[in-house]
Amino acid sequence: MAARAPIPAVSASDGTVRVELRGFEIDARSITVRWIEPLVDDVPAQSLPPGISRMPGPGEAVLSPGLLALGVTAEELGFEPSDAGSGPGGAIGEQGLATLDEPMAWVRPVEDRTLTDRAVAVARFSTMAEAQHLRDQGLPLEDPLSPGAPLPSPSQMQFFVLLALVLPAFLLLLFSCRARSEARTRRSETLLRLGVRDSRVRQVLMIETLALALLGCIPAAALYLLAGARINHLPFTDTVFVQCALALPGGVVATVVLGSLAVIAVLSVTVPLTASLRAERAEKTSAWRIVPALAGVVLMCGSLAFGADGATLYGAGVLSAALGIPLAAPLLASLLSKAWRKRTPRPSVWVATARVGIRPRTLSATASLLSVMVLLGSVALSVGAAWAGERARSHDDSPLVVVANWVDPRPGDTQRLVRNLDELFAGLVVLPLRQGGQYGQVAYADSCASLRPVAAQLGGDPCSPDGGLADGAAQILDQMMLEVSFTTAPPPDVGSGDVLVLTDGHAPMTAVYRAGKGLAAFNPAQVSGDLTTWNPATGWVISGGLSALLILGTAVVRELIERSRSAFADRGRLARLGLLPADALSVGRWSVLIPVLAVVPLGYLCGLAASLGGTSISLTTYTPVWISLAALGAVAVTWAAAWVGSLVAPQDSDLTGRT
């Protein structure tokens, strides 16, 4: 996107084109309209925006494929169609688009209109090489002229990747590399008894783990290199990428593979080594482990105090909670096991609590993953609810109130706009707007009686007995942050046409935009009804949440399989303690359930905080019922899986006699 960033001219006389950014909304989606005006007779190629092969004619518009796909045409917006684009059918080429579905248009004013000196004088548009230099200089990847990028910002993207891919993948690697294997345990015990140094045994374990990891990393990297260039869409994102936009260079893929192998190598040598299972010591936990998760809850809830400016605080809270849950899990599992052990009369539960107390880090792995799933699932559910609400609200049919402005105003512009709007609405009031007042702009009317054509919009007769605004009408205008003053001589304009349009009905914003045909840089903005616009980050959070749940779900399944095999393998040892076979299998199930019951409430609390905190930045809808059902469902499914897994574990008589 930085490749289409305009390079401003040193002075207005050095510019070759003028550019002015405007837009409007259709069904809660921002439509970007970039106005362009030549300042020289023959505009050089480098002064043309990317995706445009030549300057469009006066009054013509070049539309993007994404805008055309929404059913919008140049004629519908009041322009003449142009084939000046380098894309199919003369549309804007993909070189000038962030995504193939980006809704935007390049428009040139009609012959006798100009963008005036208020527009940006541009010497040229940047090339890809310059774009890289601009990135190095700190220029954001979004188009600096865009009111709302069609993609999340780079910082948002980095956060999504970290939270939805890197963190779940790291947890999967962490618990997989620390998994217990009967064969590896027996081999390491034998080597230690033979006097082999710990470092040598760890090297053997690392080589074995890396060999297994290579079997997965190399095919995965090859598959990505083959398929990455063909992927142009992610579920729920409403985004169609340009060709190869999601393809990383081979060097970057190799770096990711090597980095993954390095992480695996480090994790594989951190497994505790003991010469015998009997020599295993109790794992220590400390109270500080709960601090990051609780800090995350405080940050997420604290973001409510900052409103729309609390996005960074909210993101830091979600990340702190996601990282803090695995840290806090051993502590919570240990505390619950100690409390439960003193009160349970059942031998199998007592043994399970003792095991959790000795090995809280190992046995809380499933609970950690499940609780992070509850947190990220809560975010995805809450964002999904907000996304569904946005789609439903985008069809708001309440009477329109629009603030519109344009440049290079001429006498008779407002009257022509009124005539065009009269065809759309039975009741219509158009008032001049000037700067000032408590909301930054004041609308001027001759008298209160001039507002009566839109009395239905203002809650009845807008006039009080003394000729001023009625309290109900004043309250409605205040809710829309509008101020009306009565005078027959409003202040003069300051180089732009600004009007307030009050109506008694609803019409498509494309029709309102068409009413401004011929006005340079016409810019209507709706100020009534639900003004929620489409947030490009919404679909990415849902897609990222599903990716995280898939990765973490894989890790949970792997942990449950390991726990079921471990439970079956321990039957012989537990039988020597006098437990019946059914009780011995029950120890394995409770060894999974006790940490889950201890840690999932923390994930549930973090999920509620994430759902609530996200409302401050219009990212989520608070959904405590759905989050509660998801947490209860996660516990129920885990318990059922552990119960079934202990029954269907493979029979291996050799395991029952080993200590």
XYZ file of C-alpha atoms in Angstrom:
659
model
C 0.000 0.000 0.000
C 2.909 2.352 0.566
C 3.676 2.026 -3.160
C 0.669 4.213 -3.913
C 1.623 6.857 -1.361
C 1.802 10.314 -2.981
C 5.075 12.232 -2.852
C 4.080 15.860 -2.117
C 5.574 18.554 -4.321
C 8.010 21.013 -2.759
C 5.660 23.807 -3.780
C 2.282 23.937 -5.488
C 3.926 25.090 -8.732
C 6.100 21.962 -8.803
C 3.140 19.572 -8.623
C 1.817 17.674 -11.617
C -1.513 16.622 -10.102
C -3.689 17.522 -7.140
C -5.156 14.798 -4.934
C -8.029 15.086 -2.482
C -9.341 12.185 -0.416
C -13.074 11.838 0.182
C -15.551 9.002 0.661
C -18.823 7.707 2.052
C -20.298 4.496 3.475
C -22.357 1.697 1.941
C -23.768 -0.952 4.279
C -21.270 -0.019 7.019
C -18.293 -0.223 4.630
C -16.100 2.775 3.923
C -15.894 3.628 0.225
C -12.784 5.623 -0.587
C -13.085 8.235 -3.335
C -9.772 9.773 -4.409
C -10.178 12.909 -6.474
C -7.381 13.783 -8.882
C -6.855 16.862 -11.050
C -4.034 17.427 -13.564
C -1.938 20.570 -13.158
C -0.054 20.115 -16.440
C -1.256 19.337 -19.943
C 0.673 16.072 -20.260
C 0.821 14.215 -16.936
C 3.939 11.986 -16.822
C 3.507 8.302 -16.085
C 5.147 8.529 -12.645
C 2.526 11.086 -11.619
C -0.316 8.678 -12.328
C -1.549 6.584 -9.407
C -0.653 2.870 -9.509
C -3.360 0.920 -11.299
C -4.194 3.869 -13.600
C -2.830 3.833 -17.177
C -3.871 7.380 -18.140
C -5.621 10.403 -16.688
C -9.422 9.978 -16.736
C -11.455 12.607 -18.552
C -13.326 15.441 -16.801
C -16.228 14.115 -14.757
C -15.088 10.510 -15.203
C -14.504 7.882 -12.522
C -12.309 4.775 -12.540
C -13.725 2.177 -10.150
C -12.024 -0.748 -8.464
C -13.191 -4.331 -9.060
C -14.217 -4.474 -5.388
C -16.527 -1.483 -5.761
C -17.994 -2.906 -8.949
C -18.570 -6.204 -7.131
C -20.744 -4.330 -4.618
C -23.039 -3.428 -7.519
C -21.919 0.209 -7.664
C -21.359 1.841 -11.058
C -19.909 5.191 -12.049
C -23.309 6.349 -13.328
C -24.912 5.435 -10.001
C -22.501 7.844 -8.294
C -23.116 10.635 -10.801
C -19.949 10.196 -12.890
C -19.149 9.117 -16.393
C -17.481 5.681 -16.594
C -13.809 5.564 -17.566
C -11.602 2.746 -18.813
C -8.398 4.512 -17.750
C -7.524 1.758 -15.273
C -4.935 -0.915 -16.025
C -7.154 -3.702 -14.714
C -9.759 -5.841 -16.499
C -12.376 -3.748 -18.285
C -10.521 -0.547 -17.514
C -10.970 -0.930 -13.750
C -8.214 0.035 -11.316
C -5.351 -2.450 -11.659
C -4.184 -4.578 -8.768
C -0.958 -2.505 -8.554
C -3.054 0.281 -7.029
C -5.096 -1.882 -4.674
C -4.348 -3.147 -1.211
C -6.715 -6.061 -1.842
C -8.727 -7.131 -4.856
C -11.977 -6.374 -3.023
C -10.962 -2.868 -1.885
C -13.874 -0.494 -2.667
C -12.408 2.710 -4.083
C -12.527 5.046 -7.069
C -10.343 7.650 -8.753
C -12.440 10.626 -9.907
C -11.626 13.764 -11.909
C -13.741 16.920 -11.428
C -15.927 18.186 -14.257
C -14.476 20.660 -16.737
C -15.319 23.922 -14.951
C -14.467 22.780 -11.410
C -11.175 22.514 -9.538
C -9.947 20.911 -6.324
C -8.439 24.287 -5.314
C -5.252 24.799 -3.360
C -6.715 22.907 -0.402
C -5.852 19.631 -2.154
C -2.394 18.068 -1.941
C -0.081 19.008 -4.816
C 1.703 15.793 -5.792
C 4.942 15.472 -7.737
C 4.586 11.721 -8.295
C 3.472 8.488 -6.680
C 6.077 6.281 -5.055
C 7.505 3.167 -6.678
C 7.971 -0.131 -4.880
C 11.651 0.694 -4.290
C 10.695 4.036 -2.787
C 8.005 2.318 -0.757
C 10.634 0.112 0.883
C 12.690 3.208 1.647
C 9.615 4.914 3.084
C 8.972 1.886 5.280
C 12.564 2.082 6.518
C 11.961 5.739 7.337
C 8.940 4.784 9.410
C 6.104 5.454 6.943
C 3.108 3.257 7.894
C 2.064 0.619 5.418
C -1.424 2.075 5.116
C -2.047 4.688 2.500
C -1.597 7.947 4.455
C -4.469 9.477 2.474
C -6.907 6.702 3.346
C -9.577 7.366 6.026
C -9.793 3.677 6.830
C -7.416 1.084 5.419
C -9.076 -2.025 3.931
C -6.764 -4.111 6.111
C -5.875 -3.972 9.800
C -2.902 -1.755 10.549
C 0.599 -3.338 10.646
C 0.609 -3.172 14.448
C -2.766 -4.927 14.557
C -1.559 -7.569 12.109
C 1.565 -8.222 14.170
C -0.564 -8.574 17.291
C -2.960 -10.991 15.562
C -0.096 -13.157 14.299
C 1.549 -13.184 17.730
C -1.641 -14.028 19.606
C -3.349 -16.348 17.122
C -0.397 -18.206 15.584
C 2.922 -17.727 17.398
C 1.638 -18.189 20.961
C -0.539 -21.276 20.257
C 2.247 -22.830 18.168
C 4.758 -22.180 20.947
C 2.480 -23.802 23.538
C 2.020 -26.791 21.249
C 5.803 -27.102 20.856
C 6.412 -26.550 24.561
C 4.115 -29.286 25.803
C 4.963 -31.649 22.952
C 8.694 -31.397 23.623
C 8.141 -31.972 27.333
C 5.881 -34.963 26.752
C 6.697 -38.158 28.580
C 7.539 -41.242 26.568
C 7.854 -44.611 28.270
C 10.494 -45.739 25.801
C 12.557 -42.544 26.130
C 12.158 -42.563 29.919
C 13.435 -46.147 30.194
C 16.325 -45.380 27.835
C 17.373 -42.235 29.716
C 17.104 -44.061 33.060
C 19.319 -46.850 31.738
C 21.928 -44.383 30.460
C 21.956 -42.502 33.753
C 22.377 -45.744 35.741
C 25.297 -46.646 33.505
C 26.995 -43.409 34.532
C 26.397 -41.353 31.374
C 26.475 -37.658 32.151
C 23.235 -35.668 32.124
C 24.507 -33.442 29.307
C 25.137 -36.447 27.070
C 21.689 -37.866 27.764
C 20.135 -34.500 26.916
C 22.078 -34.382 23.659
C 20.643 -37.770 22.720
C 17.142 -36.543 23.522
C 17.711 -33.367 21.495
C 18.950 -35.279 18.439
C 15.977 -37.646 18.603
C 13.539 -34.739 18.893
C 15.139 -32.757 16.056
C 15.032 -35.798 13.790
C 11.302 -36.132 14.415
C 10.782 -32.374 13.993
C 12.555 -32.359 10.632
C 10.088 -34.948 9.373
C 7.342 -32.398 9.978
C 9.071 -29.079 9.230
C 10.455 -29.925 5.794
C 7.160 -31.195 4.258
C 5.268 -28.288 5.866
C 7.682 -25.723 4.408
C 7.550 -27.368 0.988
C 3.747 -27.386 1.071
C 3.661 -23.692 1.969
C 6.083 -22.737 -0.810
C 3.906 -24.607 -3.301
C 0.515 -23.442 -2.067
C 1.246 -20.047 -0.474
C 1.235 -18.160 -3.769
C -2.211 -19.572 -4.580
C -3.885 -18.560 -1.322
C -5.757 -15.277 -1.725
C -8.498 -15.497 0.889
C -8.827 -16.206 4.605
C -12.160 -17.255 6.132
C -14.311 -14.510 7.699
C -11.995 -11.702 6.555
C -14.036 -10.507 3.546
C -10.655 -9.928 1.917
C -9.411 -11.136 -1.460
C -5.672 -10.615 -1.705
C -3.694 -9.779 -4.800
C -1.586 -12.548 -6.296
C 1.223 -13.779 -4.003
C 0.305 -11.313 -1.242
C 0.430 -14.123 1.332
C 3.555 -15.771 -0.080
C 6.738 -15.285 1.927
C 10.161 -15.452 0.262
C 12.020 -18.731 0.548
C 14.619 -17.148 2.809
C 11.961 -16.100 5.301
C 10.438 -19.592 5.260
C 13.882 -21.099 5.869
C 14.400 -18.691 8.780
C 11.073 -19.741 10.304
C 11.999 -23.417 9.956
C 15.428 -22.905 11.508
C 13.925 -20.802 14.289
C 11.357 -23.495 15.016
C 14.049 -26.149 15.140
C 16.104 -23.977 17.500
C 13.119 -23.572 19.832
C 12.459 -27.315 19.678
C 16.102 -28.055 20.485
C 16.022 -25.793 23.542
C 12.718 -27.163 24.791
C 13.741 -30.788 24.301
C 16.698 -30.485 26.682
C 14.667 -28.915 29.491
C 12.865 -32.164 30.371
C 13.762 -33.155 33.964
C 15.988 -36.221 34.140
C 15.865 -38.696 37.043
C 17.516 -42.068 37.414
C 14.203 -43.522 38.530
C 10.610 -42.444 38.765
C 10.875 -43.135 42.500
C 13.456 -40.358 42.767
C 11.138 -37.748 41.270
C 10.888 -34.627 43.420
C 7.881 -32.429 43.905
C 7.776 -29.504 41.466
C 7.843 -26.129 43.187
C 5.388 -23.337 42.486
C 5.283 -19.741 43.713
C 2.545 -17.155 44.136
C 4.040 -14.722 41.587
C 2.865 -16.992 38.782
C -0.666 -15.626 39.085
C 0.450 -11.994 38.613
C 0.642 -11.807 34.755
C -2.835 -13.290 34.287
C -4.403 -10.969 36.872
C -2.526 -8.032 35.371
C -4.071 -8.957 32.024
C -7.560 -8.856 33.557
C -6.857 -5.436 35.075
C -5.524 -4.068 31.771
C -8.471 -5.368 29.746
C -11.014 -3.940 32.181
C -8.981 -0.750 32.581
C -9.161 -0.104 28.839
C -12.846 0.749 29.341
C -11.790 4.017 30.976
C -9.945 5.128 27.819
C -12.689 4.413 25.271
C -11.469 4.265 21.677
C -7.943 5.167 22.843
C -7.656 2.002 24.910
C -6.757 -0.350 22.042
C -3.095 -0.704 23.059
C -4.008 -1.275 26.688
C -6.599 -3.868 25.683
C -4.176 -5.707 23.394
C -1.526 -5.764 26.115
C -4.112 -7.180 28.526
C -5.144 -10.001 26.189
C -1.518 -10.929 25.531
C -0.615 -10.771 29.234
C -3.559 -13.007 30.112
C -2.761 -15.515 27.349
C 0.860 -15.753 28.514
C -0.066 -15.687 32.188
C -2.544 -18.556 32.186
C 0.095 -21.273 31.527
C 2.296 -19.674 34.198
C -0.495 -19.654 36.767
C -1.774 -23.143 35.980
C 0.706 -25.139 38.133
C 0.062 -22.876 41.135
C -3.717 -23.150 40.906
C -3.584 -26.913 40.293
C -1.310 -27.366 43.315
C -3.543 -25.264 45.595
C -6.723 -27.114 44.608
C -5.071 -30.522 44.949
C -3.913 -29.713 48.492
C -7.352 -28.503 49.526
C -9.110 -31.465 47.910
C -6.733 -34.042 49.362
C -7.763 -33.123 52.919
C -11.465 -33.646 52.246
C -11.844 -36.534 49.826
C -12.716 -40.030 51.138
C -12.086 -41.743 47.794
C -8.653 -43.452 47.419
C -8.464 -42.805 43.679
C -9.120 -39.083 44.119
C -6.623 -38.892 47.008
C -3.904 -40.464 44.859
C -4.765 -38.133 41.974
C -4.508 -35.052 44.208
C -1.158 -36.302 45.516
C 0.108 -36.730 41.947
C -1.040 -33.247 40.959
C 0.651 -31.837 44.063
C 3.941 -33.512 43.111
C 3.804 -32.812 39.361
C 1.617 -29.693 38.918
C 3.523 -28.401 35.880
C 3.308 -31.672 33.990
C -0.278 -32.518 34.866
C -1.631 -28.988 34.331
C -0.604 -28.922 30.651
C -4.076 -29.908 29.427
C -5.701 -27.362 31.738
C -3.335 -24.615 30.539
C -4.116 -25.238 26.890
C -7.838 -25.547 27.570
C -7.920 -22.283 29.519
C -6.067 -20.387 26.789
C -8.612 -21.844 24.366
C -11.412 -20.494 26.576
C -9.805 -17.033 26.524
C -9.200 -16.910 22.778
C -12.537 -18.572 22.087
C -14.228 -15.896 24.191
C -12.558 -13.196 22.102
C -13.629 -14.914 18.880
C -17.215 -15.378 20.141
C -17.485 -11.756 21.266
C -16.002 -10.407 18.048
C -18.275 -12.702 16.050
C -21.303 -11.345 17.914
C -20.170 -7.800 17.160
C -19.572 -8.747 13.517
C -23.076 -10.190 13.218
C -24.474 -7.068 14.844
C -22.605 -4.838 12.408
C -24.048 -6.743 9.458
C -27.571 -6.457 10.907
C -27.213 -2.747 11.708
C -25.832 -1.987 8.253
C -29.431 -2.159 6.963
C -30.651 0.686 9.174
C -33.691 2.338 7.527
C -34.051 5.320 9.860
C -34.501 8.804 8.311
C -31.234 10.187 6.990
C -29.363 13.097 8.472
C -26.309 13.933 6.398
C -23.495 16.439 6.688
C -22.091 17.195 3.218
C -19.332 19.417 1.923
C -17.458 20.123 -1.305
C -14.688 22.396 -2.582
C -14.740 25.217 -5.115
C -18.296 26.295 -4.168
C -20.253 28.401 -6.656
C -23.499 30.378 -6.388
C -26.441 28.073 -6.941
C -24.638 24.892 -5.765
C -26.858 24.447 -2.717
C -30.045 25.079 -4.707
C -29.036 22.449 -7.267
C -28.267 19.976 -4.478
C -31.688 20.649 -2.942
C -33.415 20.036 -6.291
C -31.653 16.698 -6.679
C -32.429 15.642 -3.103
C -36.089 16.658 -3.491
C -36.480 13.694 -5.824
C -35.505 11.338 -2.976
C -37.391 12.709 0.037
C -40.877 14.097 0.636
C -39.675 16.130 3.593
C -36.318 17.868 3.214
C -34.445 20.675 4.940
C -30.963 21.782 3.801
C -29.170 24.270 6.067
C -25.773 25.962 5.616
C -23.069 24.882 8.046
C -20.321 27.083 9.437
C -17.536 26.495 11.925
C -18.206 27.226 15.573
C -20.414 26.112 18.420
C -19.885 23.369 20.983
C -19.662 20.628 18.331
C -17.402 22.490 15.894
C -20.156 23.300 13.392
C -23.394 25.282 13.545
C -26.331 24.952 11.124
C -28.209 28.167 10.363
C -31.968 28.372 9.678
C -34.202 31.394 9.044
C -36.557 30.314 11.806
C -37.738 27.230 13.666
C -40.649 26.946 11.236
C -38.197 25.965 8.487
C -37.585 22.691 10.371
C -41.237 21.576 10.313
C -40.908 19.561 7.029
C -38.813 17.070 9.012
C -40.883 17.144 12.209
C -41.058 13.333 12.236
C -37.255 13.180 12.392
C -37.240 15.587 15.357
C -39.891 13.837 17.438
C -42.889 15.998 16.550
C -43.316 19.735 16.232
C -39.742 21.069 16.607
C -40.849 24.535 17.733
C -41.598 25.784 21.228
C -44.346 28.382 21.838
C -41.771 31.187 21.876
C -40.429 30.214 18.436
C -37.307 28.443 19.661
C -36.437 24.770 19.531
C -38.644 22.429 21.523
C -36.846 20.444 24.215
C -37.429 17.131 22.429
C -36.022 18.394 19.132
C -33.031 19.967 20.884
C -32.304 16.682 22.646
C -32.436 14.711 19.382
C -30.075 17.177 17.712
C -27.712 16.986 20.688
C -27.607 13.206 20.391
C -26.416 13.654 16.793
C -23.940 16.338 17.959
C -25.719 18.995 15.894
C -26.407 22.610 16.767
C -28.948 24.829 14.984
C -29.023 28.621 15.198
C -31.793 30.859 13.826
C -30.725 33.849 11.734
C -31.446 35.276 8.326
C -27.778 36.170 7.717
C -25.428 33.198 8.337
C -21.658 33.837 8.242
C -20.042 33.531 4.788
C -18.406 30.278 3.742
C -14.630 29.860 3.895
C -13.891 28.297 0.529
C -16.005 25.168 0.780
C -19.660 24.282 0.610
C -20.942 22.827 3.888
C -24.568 21.872 4.482
C -26.702 19.893 6.911
C -29.328 17.728 5.224
C -32.354 16.734 7.359
C -34.879 14.308 5.833
C -38.032 12.444 6.783
C -37.124 9.211 4.988
C -34.358 6.867 3.963
C -32.460 6.504 0.711
C -29.293 4.676 -0.354
C -26.118 6.669 0.237
C -25.257 6.129 -3.427
C -28.356 8.142 -4.338
C -27.357 10.898 -1.920
C -23.890 10.896 -3.452
C -25.375 11.146 -6.950
C -27.324 14.224 -5.832
C -23.986 16.037 -5.598
C -23.204 15.421 -9.257
C -20.902 18.103 -10.629
C -19.655 19.296 -7.236
C -15.910 18.900 -6.786
C -14.846 16.508 -4.015
C -18.430 16.062 -2.821
C -18.348 14.290 0.538
C -21.600 13.196 2.283
C -21.399 11.669 5.764
C -24.375 10.157 7.590
C -24.792 11.348 11.180
C -28.112 9.674 12.079
C -29.054 6.119 12.987
C -26.424 3.526 13.843
C -23.098 4.804 12.586
C -21.137 1.597 13.132
C -18.807 1.152 10.164
C -17.223 -2.054 8.979
C -14.079 -2.740 11.010
C -11.471 -4.534 8.864
C -9.975 -6.053 12.011
C -13.188 -7.881 12.909
C -12.935 -10.739 10.439
C -9.231 -11.113 11.126
C -9.862 -11.626 14.834
C -12.456 -14.305 14.067
C -10.180 -16.038 11.547
C -7.197 -15.781 13.878
C -9.274 -17.081 16.782
C -10.301 -20.134 14.787
C -6.666 -20.754 13.815
C -5.615 -20.496 17.459
C -8.398 -22.849 18.551
C -7.376 -25.370 15.898
C -3.728 -25.310 17.016
C -4.568 -25.420 20.707
C -7.197 -28.092 20.090
C -4.515 -30.237 18.481
C -2.322 -29.700 21.541
C -5.181 -30.641 23.884
C -5.899 -33.835 21.953
C -2.220 -34.740 22.085
C -2.115 -34.126 25.836
C -5.252 -36.211 26.408
C -3.797 -39.082 24.413
C -0.623 -38.912 26.493
C -2.574 -38.785 29.731
C -4.703 -41.804 28.716
C -1.620 -43.819 27.834
C 0.044 -42.774 31.079
C -3.048 -43.731 33.077
C -3.118 -47.195 31.545
C 0.622 -47.652 32.000
C 0.342 -46.768 35.692
C -2.307 -49.382 36.472
C 0.261 -51.928 37.573
C 2.018 -49.517 39.915
C -1.247 -48.388 41.450
C -2.471 -51.976 41.830
C 0.500 -52.620 44.130
C -0.866 -49.843 46.367
C -4.082 -51.839 46.720
C -6.249 -49.948 44.234
C -8.750 -51.861 42.146
C -8.314 -51.676 38.330
C -11.324 -49.353 38.021
C -9.900 -47.052 40.713
C -6.494 -47.142 39.053
C -8.006 -45.862 35.797
C -9.992 -43.288 37.777
C -6.700 -41.845 39.078
C -5.747 -40.947 35.515
C -9.067 -39.252 34.861
C -8.940 -37.204 38.056
C -5.315 -36.278 37.368
C -6.631 -34.495 34.264
C -9.843 -33.108 35.754
C -8.433 -31.567 38.953
C -6.089 -29.135 37.117
C -8.882 -28.379 34.637
C -11.260 -27.464 37.469
C -8.526 -25.301 39.009
C -7.367 -23.419 35.899
C -10.391 -23.104 33.589
C -12.086 -20.609 35.963
C -9.080 -18.326 35.410
C -9.469 -18.671 31.649
C -13.189 -17.975 32.077
C -12.464 -14.817 34.083
C -9.955 -13.636 31.469
C -12.474 -14.405 28.718
C -15.150 -12.283 30.400
C -12.663 -9.441 30.829
C -11.642 -9.700 27.158
C -15.256 -9.676 26.022
C -16.083 -6.656 28.192
C -12.893 -4.697 27.533
C -13.207 -5.034 23.764
C -16.484 -3.111 23.799
C -14.534 0.088 24.485
C -12.927 -0.086 21.039
C -16.052 -1.419 19.278
C -14.343 -4.769 18.695
C -16.538 -7.047 20.792
C -20.044 -7.463 22.162
C -20.208 -8.563 25.794
C -21.480 -12.158 25.682
C -21.225 -13.698 29.185
C -23.840 -16.382 28.485
C -22.036 -17.750 25.438
C -18.679 -17.603 27.214
C -20.138 -19.496 30.198
C -21.555 -22.173 27.923
C -18.215 -22.448 26.090
C -16.275 -22.868 29.357
C -18.698 -25.480 30.706
C -18.647 -27.276 27.373
C -14.852 -27.338 27.347
C -14.744 -28.918 30.814
C -17.438 -31.453 29.920
C -15.806 -32.477 26.654
C -12.398 -32.801 28.325
C -13.792 -34.993 31.094
C -15.602 -37.187 28.592
C -12.486 -37.476 26.440
C -10.338 -38.402 29.435
C -12.876 -41.004 30.548
C -13.141 -42.552 27.092
C -9.388 -42.351 26.550
C -8.609 -44.296 29.701
C -10.942 -47.078 28.566
C -9.637 -47.403 25.003
C -5.904 -47.049 25.722
C -3.926 -49.801 24.001
C -3.392 -52.984 25.969
C 0.287 -53.547 26.838
C 0.911 -56.114 29.549
C 4.636 -55.248 29.726
C 3.830 -51.773 31.059
C 1.902 -53.008 34.088
C 4.870 -54.690 35.686
C 7.489 -51.993 35.324
C 8.493 -49.523 37.991
